[in-house]
Tab-separated table of C-alpha atoms in Angstrom:
chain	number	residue	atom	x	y	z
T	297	UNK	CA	6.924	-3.362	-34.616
T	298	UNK	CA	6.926	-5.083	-31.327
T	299	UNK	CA	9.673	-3.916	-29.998
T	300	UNK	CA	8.438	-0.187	-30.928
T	301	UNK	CA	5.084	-1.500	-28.602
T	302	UNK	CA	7.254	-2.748	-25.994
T	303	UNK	CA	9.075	0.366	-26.026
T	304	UNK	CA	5.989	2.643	-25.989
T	305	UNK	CA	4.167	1.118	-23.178
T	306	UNK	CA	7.573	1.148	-21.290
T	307	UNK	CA	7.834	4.797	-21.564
T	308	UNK	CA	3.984	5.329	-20.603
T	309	UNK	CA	4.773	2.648	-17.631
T	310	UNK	CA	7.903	5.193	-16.319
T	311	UNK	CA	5.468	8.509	-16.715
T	312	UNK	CA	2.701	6.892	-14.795
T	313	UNK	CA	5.097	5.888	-12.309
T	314	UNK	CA	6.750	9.187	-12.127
T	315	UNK	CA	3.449	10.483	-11.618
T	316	UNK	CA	2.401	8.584	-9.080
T	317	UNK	CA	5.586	9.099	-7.210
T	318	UNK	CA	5.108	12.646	-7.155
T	319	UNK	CA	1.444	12.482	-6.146
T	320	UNK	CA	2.616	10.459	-3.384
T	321	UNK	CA	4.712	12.208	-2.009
T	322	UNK	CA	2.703	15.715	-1.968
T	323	UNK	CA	-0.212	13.630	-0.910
T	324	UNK	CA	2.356	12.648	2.376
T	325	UNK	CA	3.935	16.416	2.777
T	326	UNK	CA	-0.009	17.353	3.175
T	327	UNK	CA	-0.322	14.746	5.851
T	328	UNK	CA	2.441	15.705	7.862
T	329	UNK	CA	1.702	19.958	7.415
T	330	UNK	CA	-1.494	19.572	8.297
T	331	UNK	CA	-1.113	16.978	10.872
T	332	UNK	CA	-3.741	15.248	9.414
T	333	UNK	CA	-2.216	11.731	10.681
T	334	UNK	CA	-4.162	12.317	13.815
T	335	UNK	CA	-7.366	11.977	12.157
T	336	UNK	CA	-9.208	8.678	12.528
T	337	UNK	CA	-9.388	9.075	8.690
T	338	UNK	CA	-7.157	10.690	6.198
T	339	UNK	CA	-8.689	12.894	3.602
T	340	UNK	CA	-6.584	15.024	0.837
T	341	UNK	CA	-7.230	16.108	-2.134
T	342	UNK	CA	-5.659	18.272	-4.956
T	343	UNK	CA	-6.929	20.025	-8.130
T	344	UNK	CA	-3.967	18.475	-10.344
T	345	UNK	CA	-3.741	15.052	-9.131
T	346	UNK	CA	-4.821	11.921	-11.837
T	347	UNK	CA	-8.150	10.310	-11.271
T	348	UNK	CA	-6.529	7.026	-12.474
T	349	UNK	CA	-4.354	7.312	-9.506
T	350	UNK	CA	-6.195	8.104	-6.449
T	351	UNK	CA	-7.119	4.783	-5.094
T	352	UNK	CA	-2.858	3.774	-5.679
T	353	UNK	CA	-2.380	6.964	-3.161
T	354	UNK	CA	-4.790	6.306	-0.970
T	355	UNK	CA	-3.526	2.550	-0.506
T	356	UNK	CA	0.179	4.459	-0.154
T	357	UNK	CA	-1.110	6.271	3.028
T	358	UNK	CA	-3.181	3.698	4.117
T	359	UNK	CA	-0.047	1.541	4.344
T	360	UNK	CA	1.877	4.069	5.869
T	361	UNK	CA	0.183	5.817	8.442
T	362	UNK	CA	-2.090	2.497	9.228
T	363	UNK	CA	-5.512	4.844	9.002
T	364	UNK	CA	-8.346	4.499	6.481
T	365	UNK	CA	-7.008	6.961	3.582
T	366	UNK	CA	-9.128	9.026	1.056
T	367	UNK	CA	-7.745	10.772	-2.061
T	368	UNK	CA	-9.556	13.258	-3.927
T	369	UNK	CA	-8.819	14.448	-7.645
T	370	UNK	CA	-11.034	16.385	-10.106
T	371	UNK	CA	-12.621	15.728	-13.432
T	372	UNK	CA	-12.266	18.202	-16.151
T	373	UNK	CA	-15.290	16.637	-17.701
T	374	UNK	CA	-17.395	19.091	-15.483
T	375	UNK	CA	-16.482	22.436	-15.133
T	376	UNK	CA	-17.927	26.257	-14.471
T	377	UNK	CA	-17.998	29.222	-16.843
T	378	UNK	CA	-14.539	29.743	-15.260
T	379	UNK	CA	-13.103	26.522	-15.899
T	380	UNK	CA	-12.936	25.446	-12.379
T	381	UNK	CA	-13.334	21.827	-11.572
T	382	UNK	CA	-16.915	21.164	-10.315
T	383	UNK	CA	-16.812	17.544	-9.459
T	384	UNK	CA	-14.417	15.672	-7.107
T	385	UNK	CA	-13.765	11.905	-7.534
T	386	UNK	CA	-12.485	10.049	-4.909
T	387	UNK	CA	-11.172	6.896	-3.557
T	388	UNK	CA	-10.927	4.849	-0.445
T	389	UNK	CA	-8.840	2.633	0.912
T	390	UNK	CA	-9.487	0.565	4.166
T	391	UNK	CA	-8.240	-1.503	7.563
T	392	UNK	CA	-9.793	-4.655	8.896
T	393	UNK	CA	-12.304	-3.464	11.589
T	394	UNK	CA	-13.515	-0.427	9.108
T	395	UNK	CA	-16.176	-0.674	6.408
T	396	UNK	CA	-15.326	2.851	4.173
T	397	UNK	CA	-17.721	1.988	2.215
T	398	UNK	CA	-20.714	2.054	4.460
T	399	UNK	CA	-19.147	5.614	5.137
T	400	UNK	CA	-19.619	6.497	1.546
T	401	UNK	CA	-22.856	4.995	1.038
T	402	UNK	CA	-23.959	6.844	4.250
T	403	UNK	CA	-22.335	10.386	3.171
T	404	UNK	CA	-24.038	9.637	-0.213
T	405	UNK	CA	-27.248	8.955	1.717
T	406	UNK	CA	-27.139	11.987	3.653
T	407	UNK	CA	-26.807	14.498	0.112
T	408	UNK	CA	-23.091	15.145	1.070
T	409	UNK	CA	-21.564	12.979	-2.320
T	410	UNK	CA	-23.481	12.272	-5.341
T	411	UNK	CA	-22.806	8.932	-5.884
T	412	UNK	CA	-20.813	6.115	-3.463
T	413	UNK	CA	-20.016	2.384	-2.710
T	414	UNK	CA	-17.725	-0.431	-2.900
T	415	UNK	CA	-16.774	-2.825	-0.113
T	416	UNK	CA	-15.649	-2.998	3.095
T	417	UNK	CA	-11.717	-2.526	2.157
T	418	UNK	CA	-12.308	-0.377	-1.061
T	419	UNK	CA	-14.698	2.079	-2.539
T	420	UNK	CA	-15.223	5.543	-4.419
T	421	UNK	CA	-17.443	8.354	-4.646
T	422	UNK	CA	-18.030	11.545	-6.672
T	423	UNK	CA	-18.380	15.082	-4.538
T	424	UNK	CA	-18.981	18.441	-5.457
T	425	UNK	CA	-16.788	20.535	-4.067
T	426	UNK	CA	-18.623	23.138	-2.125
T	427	UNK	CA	-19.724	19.811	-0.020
T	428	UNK	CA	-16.223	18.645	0.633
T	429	UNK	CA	-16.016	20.203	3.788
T	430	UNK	CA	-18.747	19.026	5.691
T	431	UNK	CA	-18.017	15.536	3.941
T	432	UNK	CA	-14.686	15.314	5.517
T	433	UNK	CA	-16.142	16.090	9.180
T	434	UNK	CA	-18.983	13.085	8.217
T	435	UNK	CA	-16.240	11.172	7.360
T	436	UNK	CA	-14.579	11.493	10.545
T	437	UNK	CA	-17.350	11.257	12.606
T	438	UNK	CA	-18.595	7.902	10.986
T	439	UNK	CA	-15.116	6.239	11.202
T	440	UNK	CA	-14.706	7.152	14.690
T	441	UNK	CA	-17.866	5.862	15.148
T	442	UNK	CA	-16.892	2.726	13.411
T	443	UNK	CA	-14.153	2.441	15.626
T	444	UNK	CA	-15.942	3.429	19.203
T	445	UNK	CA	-18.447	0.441	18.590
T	446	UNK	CA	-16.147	-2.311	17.935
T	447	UNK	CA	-12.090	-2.567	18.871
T	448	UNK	CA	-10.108	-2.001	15.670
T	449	UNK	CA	-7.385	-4.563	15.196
T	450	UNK	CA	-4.924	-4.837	12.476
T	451	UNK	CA	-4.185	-8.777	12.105
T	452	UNK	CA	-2.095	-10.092	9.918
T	453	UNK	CA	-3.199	-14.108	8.792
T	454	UNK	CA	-0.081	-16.026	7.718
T	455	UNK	CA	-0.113	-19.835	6.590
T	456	UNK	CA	2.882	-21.153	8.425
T	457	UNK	CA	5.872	-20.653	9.637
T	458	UNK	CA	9.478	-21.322	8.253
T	459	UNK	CA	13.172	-21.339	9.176
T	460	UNK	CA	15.415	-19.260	6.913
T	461	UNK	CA	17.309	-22.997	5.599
T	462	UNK	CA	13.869	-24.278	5.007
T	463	UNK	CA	12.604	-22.051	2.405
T	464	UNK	CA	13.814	-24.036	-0.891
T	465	UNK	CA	13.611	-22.819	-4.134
T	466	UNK	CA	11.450	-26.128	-4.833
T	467	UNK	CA	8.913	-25.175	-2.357
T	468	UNK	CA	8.473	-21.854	-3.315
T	469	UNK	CA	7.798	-23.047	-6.974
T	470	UNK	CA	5.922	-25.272	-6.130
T	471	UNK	CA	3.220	-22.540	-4.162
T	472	UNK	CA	3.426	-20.521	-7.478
T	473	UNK	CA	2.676	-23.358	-9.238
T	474	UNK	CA	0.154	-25.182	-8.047
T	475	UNK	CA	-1.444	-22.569	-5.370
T	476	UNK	CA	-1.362	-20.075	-7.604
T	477	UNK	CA	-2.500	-17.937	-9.650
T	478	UNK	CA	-2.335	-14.848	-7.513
T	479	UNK	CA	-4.035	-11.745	-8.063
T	480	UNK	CA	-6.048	-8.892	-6.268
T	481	UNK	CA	-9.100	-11.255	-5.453
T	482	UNK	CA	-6.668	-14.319	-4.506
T	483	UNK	CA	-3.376	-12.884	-2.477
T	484	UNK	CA	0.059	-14.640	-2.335
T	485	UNK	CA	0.266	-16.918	1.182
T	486	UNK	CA	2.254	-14.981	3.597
T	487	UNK	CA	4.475	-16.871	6.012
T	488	UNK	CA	6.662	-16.494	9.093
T	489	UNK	CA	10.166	-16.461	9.445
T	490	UNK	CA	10.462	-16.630	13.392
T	491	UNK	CA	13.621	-15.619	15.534
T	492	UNK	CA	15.615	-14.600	12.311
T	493	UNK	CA	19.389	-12.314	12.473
T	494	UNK	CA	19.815	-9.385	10.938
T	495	UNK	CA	23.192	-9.318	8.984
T	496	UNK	CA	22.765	-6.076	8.030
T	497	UNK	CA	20.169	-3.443	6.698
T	498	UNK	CA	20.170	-0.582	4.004
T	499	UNK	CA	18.023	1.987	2.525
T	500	UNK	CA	17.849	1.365	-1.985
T	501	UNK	CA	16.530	3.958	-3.631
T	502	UNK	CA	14.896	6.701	-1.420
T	503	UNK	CA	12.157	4.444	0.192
T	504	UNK	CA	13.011	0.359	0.250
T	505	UNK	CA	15.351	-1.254	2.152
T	506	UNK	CA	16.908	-4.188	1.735
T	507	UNK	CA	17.760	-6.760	4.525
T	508	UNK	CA	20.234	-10.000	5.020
T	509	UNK	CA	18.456	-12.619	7.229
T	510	UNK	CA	19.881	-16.220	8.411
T	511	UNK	CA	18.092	-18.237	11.259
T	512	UNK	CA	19.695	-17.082	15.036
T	513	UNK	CA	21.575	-20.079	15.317
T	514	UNK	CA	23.220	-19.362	11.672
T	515	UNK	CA	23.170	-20.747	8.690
T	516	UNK	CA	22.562	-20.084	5.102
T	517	UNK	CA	21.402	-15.978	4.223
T	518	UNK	CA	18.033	-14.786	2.633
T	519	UNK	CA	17.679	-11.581	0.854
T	520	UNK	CA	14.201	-9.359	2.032
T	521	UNK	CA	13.179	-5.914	0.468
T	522	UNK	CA	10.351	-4.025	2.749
T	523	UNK	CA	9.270	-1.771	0.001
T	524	UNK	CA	8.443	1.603	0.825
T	525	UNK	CA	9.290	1.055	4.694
T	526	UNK	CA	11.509	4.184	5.013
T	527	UNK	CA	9.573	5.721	7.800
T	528	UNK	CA	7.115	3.585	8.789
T	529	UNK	CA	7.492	2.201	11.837
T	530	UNK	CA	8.090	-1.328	10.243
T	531	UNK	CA	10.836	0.054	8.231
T	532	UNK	CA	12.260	1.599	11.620
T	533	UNK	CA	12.257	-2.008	13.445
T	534	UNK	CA	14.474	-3.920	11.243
T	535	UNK	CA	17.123	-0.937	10.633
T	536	UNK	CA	17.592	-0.446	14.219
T	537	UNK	CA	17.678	-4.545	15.076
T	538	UNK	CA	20.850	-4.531	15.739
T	539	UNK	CA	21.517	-8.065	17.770
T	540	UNK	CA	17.731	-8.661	18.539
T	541	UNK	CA	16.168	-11.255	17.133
T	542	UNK	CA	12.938	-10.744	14.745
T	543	UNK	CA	10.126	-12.060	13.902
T	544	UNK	CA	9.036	-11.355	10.058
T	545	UNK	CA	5.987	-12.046	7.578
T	546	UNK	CA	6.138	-11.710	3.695
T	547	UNK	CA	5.565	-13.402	0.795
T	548	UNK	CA	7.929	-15.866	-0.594
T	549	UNK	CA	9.604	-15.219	-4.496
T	550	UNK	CA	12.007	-16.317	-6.795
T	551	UNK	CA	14.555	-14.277	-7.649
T	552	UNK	CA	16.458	-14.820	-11.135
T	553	UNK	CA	19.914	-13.118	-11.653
T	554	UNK	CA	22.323	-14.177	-14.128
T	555	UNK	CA	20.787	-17.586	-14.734
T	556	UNK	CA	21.192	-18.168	-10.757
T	557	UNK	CA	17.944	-18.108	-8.558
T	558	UNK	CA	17.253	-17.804	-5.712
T	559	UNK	CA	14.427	-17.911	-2.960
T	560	UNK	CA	13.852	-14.070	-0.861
T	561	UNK	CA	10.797	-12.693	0.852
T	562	UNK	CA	8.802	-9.607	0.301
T	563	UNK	CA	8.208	-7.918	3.024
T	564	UNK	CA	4.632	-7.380	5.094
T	565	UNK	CA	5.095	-7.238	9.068
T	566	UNK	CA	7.940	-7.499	11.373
């Protein structure tokens, strides 16, 4: 009987992944037809795309095109005598410098959404569709707003800084263990690796790649994935390295293979 559980949520774990995937990447081929990564915000939505989803997507673009990003699905809980969707549902996904959910609570203030909130990285909001246009140009005049009043800067914080040979297995552990445990409210420590070589780089799958780091003046190899980095400008950097050296932030894991482990690095900013 477990293993027919196991099994089951397995399978529901690949659809919802499959779904996502695909929401993702219509979500991007809208962004890029409709040049909408000009935009001080980024706003799509979509009549078939999963509620339980949105804020995933929105973090997706967010990540990707470094803008505050806004995904919009519908509820089939409210509908016309035709059927049609008559409430939008979306959520919001943030950078440091931009509070998107002051934008919602001001939209929602001004009768564009019904209801709105969350914090300053994060929020949602329901919208009825006849008001999504003049909500997106609200939206884009509040972030630019947000923006023209204060400097925007993406920072990255990171605890420390390491050399390739110095990141043990031990001290990894060790963070996981007694730092820990890490979540959505408490974040894994990111950390430096300064002045590292690129061995060599390659694309897995259709949007990670996977890198082969030492310290410039040699030594012993680390393993890195940047997941979904192909084309982003991050991804870009450490493909084209070549014989430059680079400076890299991530989070530090175990990885077990074959009852061997060993220490590699997720990651965040190069």
């Amino acid at each position: 009987e477990a293993r027919n559980i196991a099994w089951t949520l397995n399978d529901c774990n690949d659809k919802r992944k499959a779904i996502q995937q695909r929401m993702e990447a219509e979500a991007i081929n809208r962004v890029e037809d409709q040049g909408l990564a000009d935009q001080p915000v980024i706003i799509v939505d979509d009549k078939g795309w999963h509620q339980g989803l949105s804020g995933l997507v929105a973090g997706r673009l967010k990540e990707k095109y470094g803008k505050p990003a806004v995904v919009i699905s519908y509820t089939d809980d409210a509908t016309d005598e035709l059927g049609e969707a008559q409430e939008g549902r979306g959520s919001g996904r943030s950078i440091p410098g931009i509070h998107i959910a002051q934008a919602f609570i001001d939209a929602r203030n001004e009768g564009l959404v019904e209801k709105g909130g969350g914090h300053a990285m994060a929020g949602g909001f329901t919208v009825l569709p006849e008001k999504l246009k003049a909500f997106k140009e609200f939206m884009i005049q509040h972030v630019q707003g947000q923006m023209s009043s204060s400097e925007v800067q993406v920072e990255t914080v990171v605890v420390g800084a390491l050399s390739v040979r110095g990141a043990q297995i031990e001290f990894v552990k060790m963070i996981h263990d007694y730092v820990g445990p890490f979540g959505q409210e408490f974040q894994e420590p990111l950390f430096l690796l300064e002045n590292v070589s690129i061995h060599f780089a390659d694309i897995v799958g259709e949007s990670h790649i996977r890198l082969q780091v030492s310290d410039w003046e040699g030594g012993s190899r680390m393993k890195i994935m940047a997941f979904r980095a192909v084309g982003t400008e991050m991804g870009n950097a450490v493909l084209n390295a070549e014989t430059q050296p680079m400076h890299l932030i991530g989070r530090l894991q175990i990885n077990s293979w074959q009852g061997r482990e060993s220490v590699e690095m997720h990651l965040k900013d190069a």
